[in-house]
Tab-separated table of C-alpha atoms and ligand atoms in Angstrom:
chain	number	residue	atom	x	y	z
A	1	UNK	CA	94.419	109.803	120.807
A	2	UNK	CA	95.447	106.482	119.336
A	3	UNK	CA	96.289	105.413	115.833
A	4	UNK	CA	98.281	106.887	113.060
A	5	UNK	CA	98.640	110.625	112.703
A	6	UNK	CA	98.817	111.575	109.024
A	7	UNK	CA	100.481	114.811	109.866
A	8	UNK	CA	103.734	116.320	108.822
A	9	UNK	CA	106.426	116.452	109.917
A	10	UNK	CA	106.921	112.715	110.169
A	11	UNK	CA	108.404	111.166	113.293
A	12	UNK	CA	109.786	107.728	112.442
A	13	UNK	CA	111.403	105.501	115.060
A	14	UNK	CA	113.777	102.668	114.157
A	15	UNK	CA	113.739	100.000	116.858
A	16	UNK	CA	116.135	97.078	116.883
A	17	UNK	CA	119.209	95.596	118.557
A	18	UNK	CA	122.749	96.827	117.922
A	19	UNK	CA	123.895	95.712	114.473
A	20	UNK	CA	120.374	95.539	113.005
A	21	UNK	CA	121.273	98.309	110.560
A	22	UNK	CA	119.381	101.232	112.097
A	23	UNK	CA	122.128	103.738	111.350
A	24	UNK	CA	122.656	102.575	107.763
A	25	UNK	CA	118.942	102.632	107.007
A	26	UNK	CA	118.398	105.960	108.776
A	27	UNK	CA	121.092	107.580	106.614
A	28	UNK	CA	119.441	106.194	103.482
A	29	UNK	CA	115.969	107.417	104.552
A	30	UNK	CA	117.477	110.801	105.274
A	31	UNK	CA	118.709	111.043	101.686
A	32	UNK	CA	115.540	109.708	100.078
A	33	UNK	CA	112.941	111.638	102.073
A	34	UNK	CA	114.778	114.727	103.303
A	35	UNK	CA	114.181	113.682	106.889
A	36	UNK	CA	116.757	114.337	109.595
A	37	UNK	CA	118.490	111.366	111.273
A	38	UNK	CA	118.716	111.773	115.036
A	39	UNK	CA	121.017	109.162	116.550
A	40	UNK	CA	121.419	109.416	120.307
A	41	UNK	CA	124.487	107.160	119.964
A	42	UNK	CA	126.100	109.724	117.618
A	43	UNK	CA	125.031	112.615	119.851
A	44	UNK	CA	126.511	110.876	122.910
A	45	UNK	CA	129.758	109.988	121.092
A	46	UNK	CA	130.063	113.651	120.057
A	47	UNK	CA	129.542	114.674	123.701
A	48	UNK	CA	132.234	112.199	124.805
A	49	UNK	CA	134.656	113.507	122.149
A	50	UNK	CA	133.954	117.114	123.146
A	51	UNK	CA	134.422	116.298	126.834
A	52	UNK	CA	131.159	117.955	127.919
A	53	UNK	CA	129.767	117.095	131.388
A	54	UNK	CA	127.209	114.783	129.726
A	55	UNK	CA	129.984	113.129	127.721
A	56	UNK	CA	132.147	112.626	130.798
A	57	UNK	CA	129.246	110.963	132.593
A	58	UNK	CA	128.358	108.754	129.603
A	59	UNK	CA	131.799	107.501	128.520
A	60	UNK	CA	132.351	104.544	130.890
A	61	UNK	CA	128.707	103.452	130.654
A	62	UNK	CA	128.910	103.309	126.856
A	63	UNK	CA	132.207	101.426	126.913
A	64	UNK	CA	130.575	98.826	129.166
A	65	UNK	CA	127.687	98.435	126.709
A	66	UNK	CA	125.094	99.663	129.178
A	67	UNK	CA	122.432	102.309	128.757
A	68	UNK	CA	123.217	105.902	129.592
A	69	UNK	CA	120.743	107.443	132.068
A	70	UNK	CA	117.480	108.831	130.705
A	71	UNK	CA	118.346	112.301	132.073
A	72	UNK	CA	121.509	112.575	130.020
A	73	UNK	CA	120.017	111.067	126.876
A	74	UNK	CA	116.960	113.313	127.059
A	75	UNK	CA	119.143	116.381	127.582
A	76	UNK	CA	121.228	115.741	124.441
A	77	UNK	CA	118.160	114.789	122.416
A	78	UNK	CA	116.129	117.865	123.446
A	79	UNK	CA	119.039	120.133	122.608
A	80	UNK	CA	119.222	118.619	119.122
A	81	UNK	CA	115.417	118.722	118.651
A	82	UNK	CA	115.493	122.472	119.307
A	83	UNK	CA	117.477	123.095	116.101
A	84	UNK	CA	115.377	124.385	113.178
A	85	UNK	CA	116.334	121.662	110.648
A	86	UNK	CA	114.338	118.968	112.486
A	87	UNK	CA	111.132	120.651	111.306
A	88	UNK	CA	111.548	118.632	108.089
A	89	UNK	CA	110.686	115.486	110.056
A	90	UNK	CA	112.942	113.056	111.888
A	91	UNK	CA	114.128	109.466	111.958
A	92	UNK	CA	114.987	108.502	115.509
A	93	UNK	CA	117.796	105.948	115.490
A	94	UNK	CA	118.591	104.389	118.856
A	95	UNK	CA	115.977	106.417	120.728
A	96	UNK	CA	113.795	105.769	122.679
A	97	UNK	CA	115.441	102.821	124.430
A	98	UNK	CA	113.532	102.727	127.729
A	99	UNK	CA	109.918	103.183	128.873
A	100	UNK	CA	110.893	106.482	130.465
A	101	UNK	CA	112.348	107.745	127.181
A	102	UNK	CA	109.258	106.653	125.226
A	103	UNK	CA	106.962	108.492	127.650
A	104	UNK	CA	109.175	111.578	127.521
A	105	UNK	CA	109.083	111.511	123.716
A	106	UNK	CA	105.289	111.195	123.655
A	107	UNK	CA	105.087	114.224	125.980
A	108	UNK	CA	107.569	116.251	123.966
A	109	UNK	CA	105.679	115.610	120.724
A	110	UNK	CA	102.256	116.221	122.278
A	111	UNK	CA	103.442	119.664	123.413
A	112	UNK	CA	103.730	120.651	119.746
A	113	UNK	CA	100.633	118.777	118.566
A	114	UNK	CA	102.623	115.910	117.074
A	115	UNK	CA	102.815	112.182	117.623
A	116	UNK	CA	104.875	109.244	116.468
A	117	UNK	CA	104.091	108.432	112.825
A	118	UNK	CA	105.532	104.907	112.903
A	119	UNK	CA	107.824	102.820	115.093
A	120	UNK	CA	109.530	100.304	112.834
A	121	UNK	CA	110.988	97.224	114.509
A	122	UNK	CA	113.943	95.678	112.651
A	123	UNK	CA	113.768	91.960	113.373
A	124	UNK	CA	117.061	90.067	113.411
A	125	UNK	CA	118.860	87.099	114.874
A	126	UNK	CA	120.967	87.712	118.022
A	127	UNK	CA	124.055	85.668	117.175
A	128	UNK	CA	124.324	87.273	113.735
A	129	UNK	CA	124.269	90.665	115.462
A	130	UNK	CA	127.292	89.860	117.622
A	131	UNK	CA	129.246	88.924	114.466
A	132	UNK	CA	128.077	92.019	112.570
A	133	UNK	CA	128.904	94.449	115.358
A	134	UNK	CA	132.266	92.885	116.245
A	135	UNK	CA	133.943	93.559	112.889
A	136	UNK	CA	132.586	97.035	112.123
A	137	UNK	CA	134.838	99.914	111.145
A	138	UNK	CA	134.413	103.228	109.393
A	139	UNK	CA	136.509	105.342	107.015
A	140	UNK	CA	137.731	108.372	108.973
A	141	UNK	CA	137.650	110.515	105.820
A	142	UNK	CA	134.110	109.979	104.506
A	143	UNK	CA	132.287	107.868	107.075
A	144	UNK	CA	131.738	104.869	104.760
A	145	UNK	CA	131.096	101.742	106.826
A	146	UNK	CA	133.103	98.516	106.431
A	147	UNK	CA	133.273	95.097	108.068
A	148	UNK	CA	136.326	92.863	108.575
A	149	UNK	CA	134.443	89.866	107.223
A	150	UNK	CA	131.315	91.005	105.363
A	151	UNK	CA	132.334	94.236	103.628
A	152	UNK	CA	136.034	94.758	102.920
A	153	UNK	CA	137.309	97.542	100.646
A	154	UNK	CA	138.280	96.359	97.120
A	155	UNK	CA	141.916	97.200	97.906
A	156	UNK	CA	142.871	96.291	101.460
A	157	UNK	CA	143.287	99.384	103.615
A	158	UNK	CA	141.947	101.845	101.012
A	159	UNK	CA	138.421	103.300	101.150
A	160	UNK	CA	136.362	102.506	97.994
A	161	UNK	CA	134.566	105.837	98.201
A	162	UNK	CA	137.239	108.424	98.969
A	163	UNK	CA	140.618	106.648	98.780
A	164	UNK	CA	141.257	107.355	102.460
A	165	UNK	CA	143.544	104.995	104.348
A	166	UNK	CA	142.493	105.669	107.923
A	167	UNK	CA	139.731	103.677	109.557
A	168	UNK	CA	138.245	103.950	112.999
A	169	UNK	CA	136.500	101.464	115.232
A	170	UNK	CA	134.004	102.258	117.991
A	171	UNK	CA	135.280	101.446	121.475
A	172	UNK	CA	132.134	99.373	122.105
A	173	UNK	CA	132.257	97.299	118.888
A	174	UNK	CA	133.763	94.104	120.311
A	175	UNK	CA	132.079	90.758	120.963
A	176	UNK	CA	131.924	91.095	124.744
A	177	UNK	CA	130.369	94.565	124.757
A	178	UNK	CA	128.068	93.603	121.884
A	179	UNK	CA	126.582	90.854	124.088
A	180	UNK	CA	126.062	93.379	126.896
A	181	UNK	CA	124.320	95.749	124.455
A	182	UNK	CA	122.078	92.945	123.189
A	183	UNK	CA	121.109	92.134	126.747
A	184	UNK	CA	120.285	95.790	127.421
A	185	UNK	CA	118.161	95.750	124.264
A	186	UNK	CA	116.148	92.703	125.326
A	187	UNK	CA	115.728	93.842	128.933
A	188	UNK	CA	114.955	97.499	128.434
A	189	UNK	CA	114.180	98.340	124.809
A	190	UNK	CA	112.270	95.370	123.343
A	191	UNK	CA	109.298	96.091	125.680
A	192	UNK	CA	108.759	99.302	123.674
A	193	UNK	CA	107.470	97.144	120.818
A	194	UNK	CA	104.332	96.600	122.910
A	195	UNK	CA	104.141	100.324	123.753
A	196	UNK	CA	103.963	101.239	120.054
A	197	UNK	CA	101.684	98.332	119.166
A	198	UNK	CA	99.245	99.671	121.752
A	199	UNK	CA	99.477	103.143	120.233
A	200	UNK	CA	98.642	101.614	116.826
A	201	UNK	CA	101.838	102.753	115.124
A	202	UNK	CA	103.988	99.609	115.156
A	203	UNK	CA	105.474	98.248	111.919
A	204	UNK	CA	107.864	95.294	111.673
A	205	UNK	CA	110.391	94.378	109.026
A	206	UNK	CA	112.636	91.346	108.506
A	207	UNK	CA	116.117	92.854	108.760
A	208	UNK	CA	118.196	89.729	108.047
A	209	UNK	CA	118.294	90.479	104.293
A	210	UNK	CA	120.647	92.698	102.304
A	211	UNK	CA	120.873	96.448	102.911
A	212	UNK	CA	118.949	97.092	99.669
A	213	UNK	CA	116.191	94.592	100.496
A	214	UNK	CA	115.645	96.203	103.883
A	215	UNK	CA	115.696	99.666	102.305
A	216	UNK	CA	112.973	98.749	99.828
A	217	UNK	CA	110.846	97.226	102.604
A	218	UNK	CA	111.222	100.462	104.552
A	219	UNK	CA	110.260	102.471	101.473
A	220	UNK	CA	106.954	100.645	101.289
A	221	UNK	CA	106.266	101.301	104.952
A	222	UNK	CA	107.186	104.978	104.733
A	223	UNK	CA	105.048	105.437	101.608
A	224	UNK	CA	102.081	103.841	103.349
A	225	UNK	CA	102.336	105.675	106.681
A	226	UNK	CA	102.938	109.064	105.130
A	227	UNK	CA	100.177	108.841	102.501
A	228	UNK	CA	97.549	111.523	103.019
B	1	ADP	P1	123.988	100.463	118.769
B	1	ADP	O1	122.551	100.624	118.358
B	1	ADP	O2	124.795	99.767	117.731
B	1	ADP	O3	124.165	99.912	120.140
B	1	ADP	P2	124.273	103.338	119.289
B	1	ADP	O4	125.239	104.223	118.618
B	1	ADP	O5	122.830	103.583	119.081
B	1	ADP	O6	124.689	101.873	118.826
B	1	ADP	O7	124.528	103.357	120.878
B	1	ADP	C1	125.800	103.194	121.449
B	1	ADP	C2	125.714	103.339	122.969
B	1	ADP	O8	125.269	104.676	123.314
B	1	ADP	C3	124.721	102.418	123.674
B	1	ADP	O9	125.260	101.147	123.954
B	1	ADP	C4	124.413	103.234	124.947
B	1	ADP	O10	125.446	103.131	125.896
B	1	ADP	C5	124.396	104.665	124.435
B	1	ADP	N1	123.044	105.099	123.997
B	1	ADP	C6	122.681	105.474	122.736
B	1	ADP	N2	121.381	105.822	122.687
B	1	ADP	C7	120.897	105.656	123.943
B	1	ADP	C8	119.622	105.827	124.554
B	1	ADP	N3	118.559	106.242	123.849
B	1	ADP	N4	119.496	105.546	125.880
B	1	ADP	C9	120.539	105.137	126.615
B	1	ADP	N5	121.774	104.947	126.111
B	1	ADP	C10	121.966	105.197	124.798
B	2	ZN	ZN1	136.239	107.065	102.701
């Protein structure tokens, strides 16, 4: 069946290159709509930190800015999708990233009578993405995101939200790896835009604006695709 399924729970996909703001927007949608953010990047980083077999296999690939194999990604995603909280509906952030993953997702959803509600492509400029990704860092205490150039705390070294003084940086957030990740996006993930256009569920949004502008654009899309 093609076209939009007006069923609950919603399955929203955020498509876009690294730095487009998928994670930021997914967290905001989670708060506003009670949906669950599923980030395969976060799931893989947790696996790396925990030293699981999947994490051990993924670590070097992630540090090189390349895509982790579909088998590993699908294993961590399926494990997470089995938890009861995802019944509220999900925002997939960073998944699917290959044709194989998109087909696997379609199959997984079909097995429970679901389908993708909307795949939203965040459209941005490549060079701006390298700059955005290169300076990112996060407060270790509360997870608030900062940027060396674009979003510094009011007092240098002190988190605006929680007063914490420790910040962490992802191993893959440097200019060289960012370029590798952009290349992986164009080669392997951008073709999914056509996959979802064909299924009749593609939405696009200009993601070069401010965080709030993008959020309000997404609100309009979510309101429209989830209307009965
Ligand atoms: P970004 O979108 O900024 O690149 P993510 O946290 O989504 O950040 O991903 C970080 C890394 O994790 C990717 O470069 C890749 O190595 C791996 N990864 C995350 N999701 C997937 C996926 N769906 N398929 C393959 N690799 C993935
Ligand atoms: Zn903080």
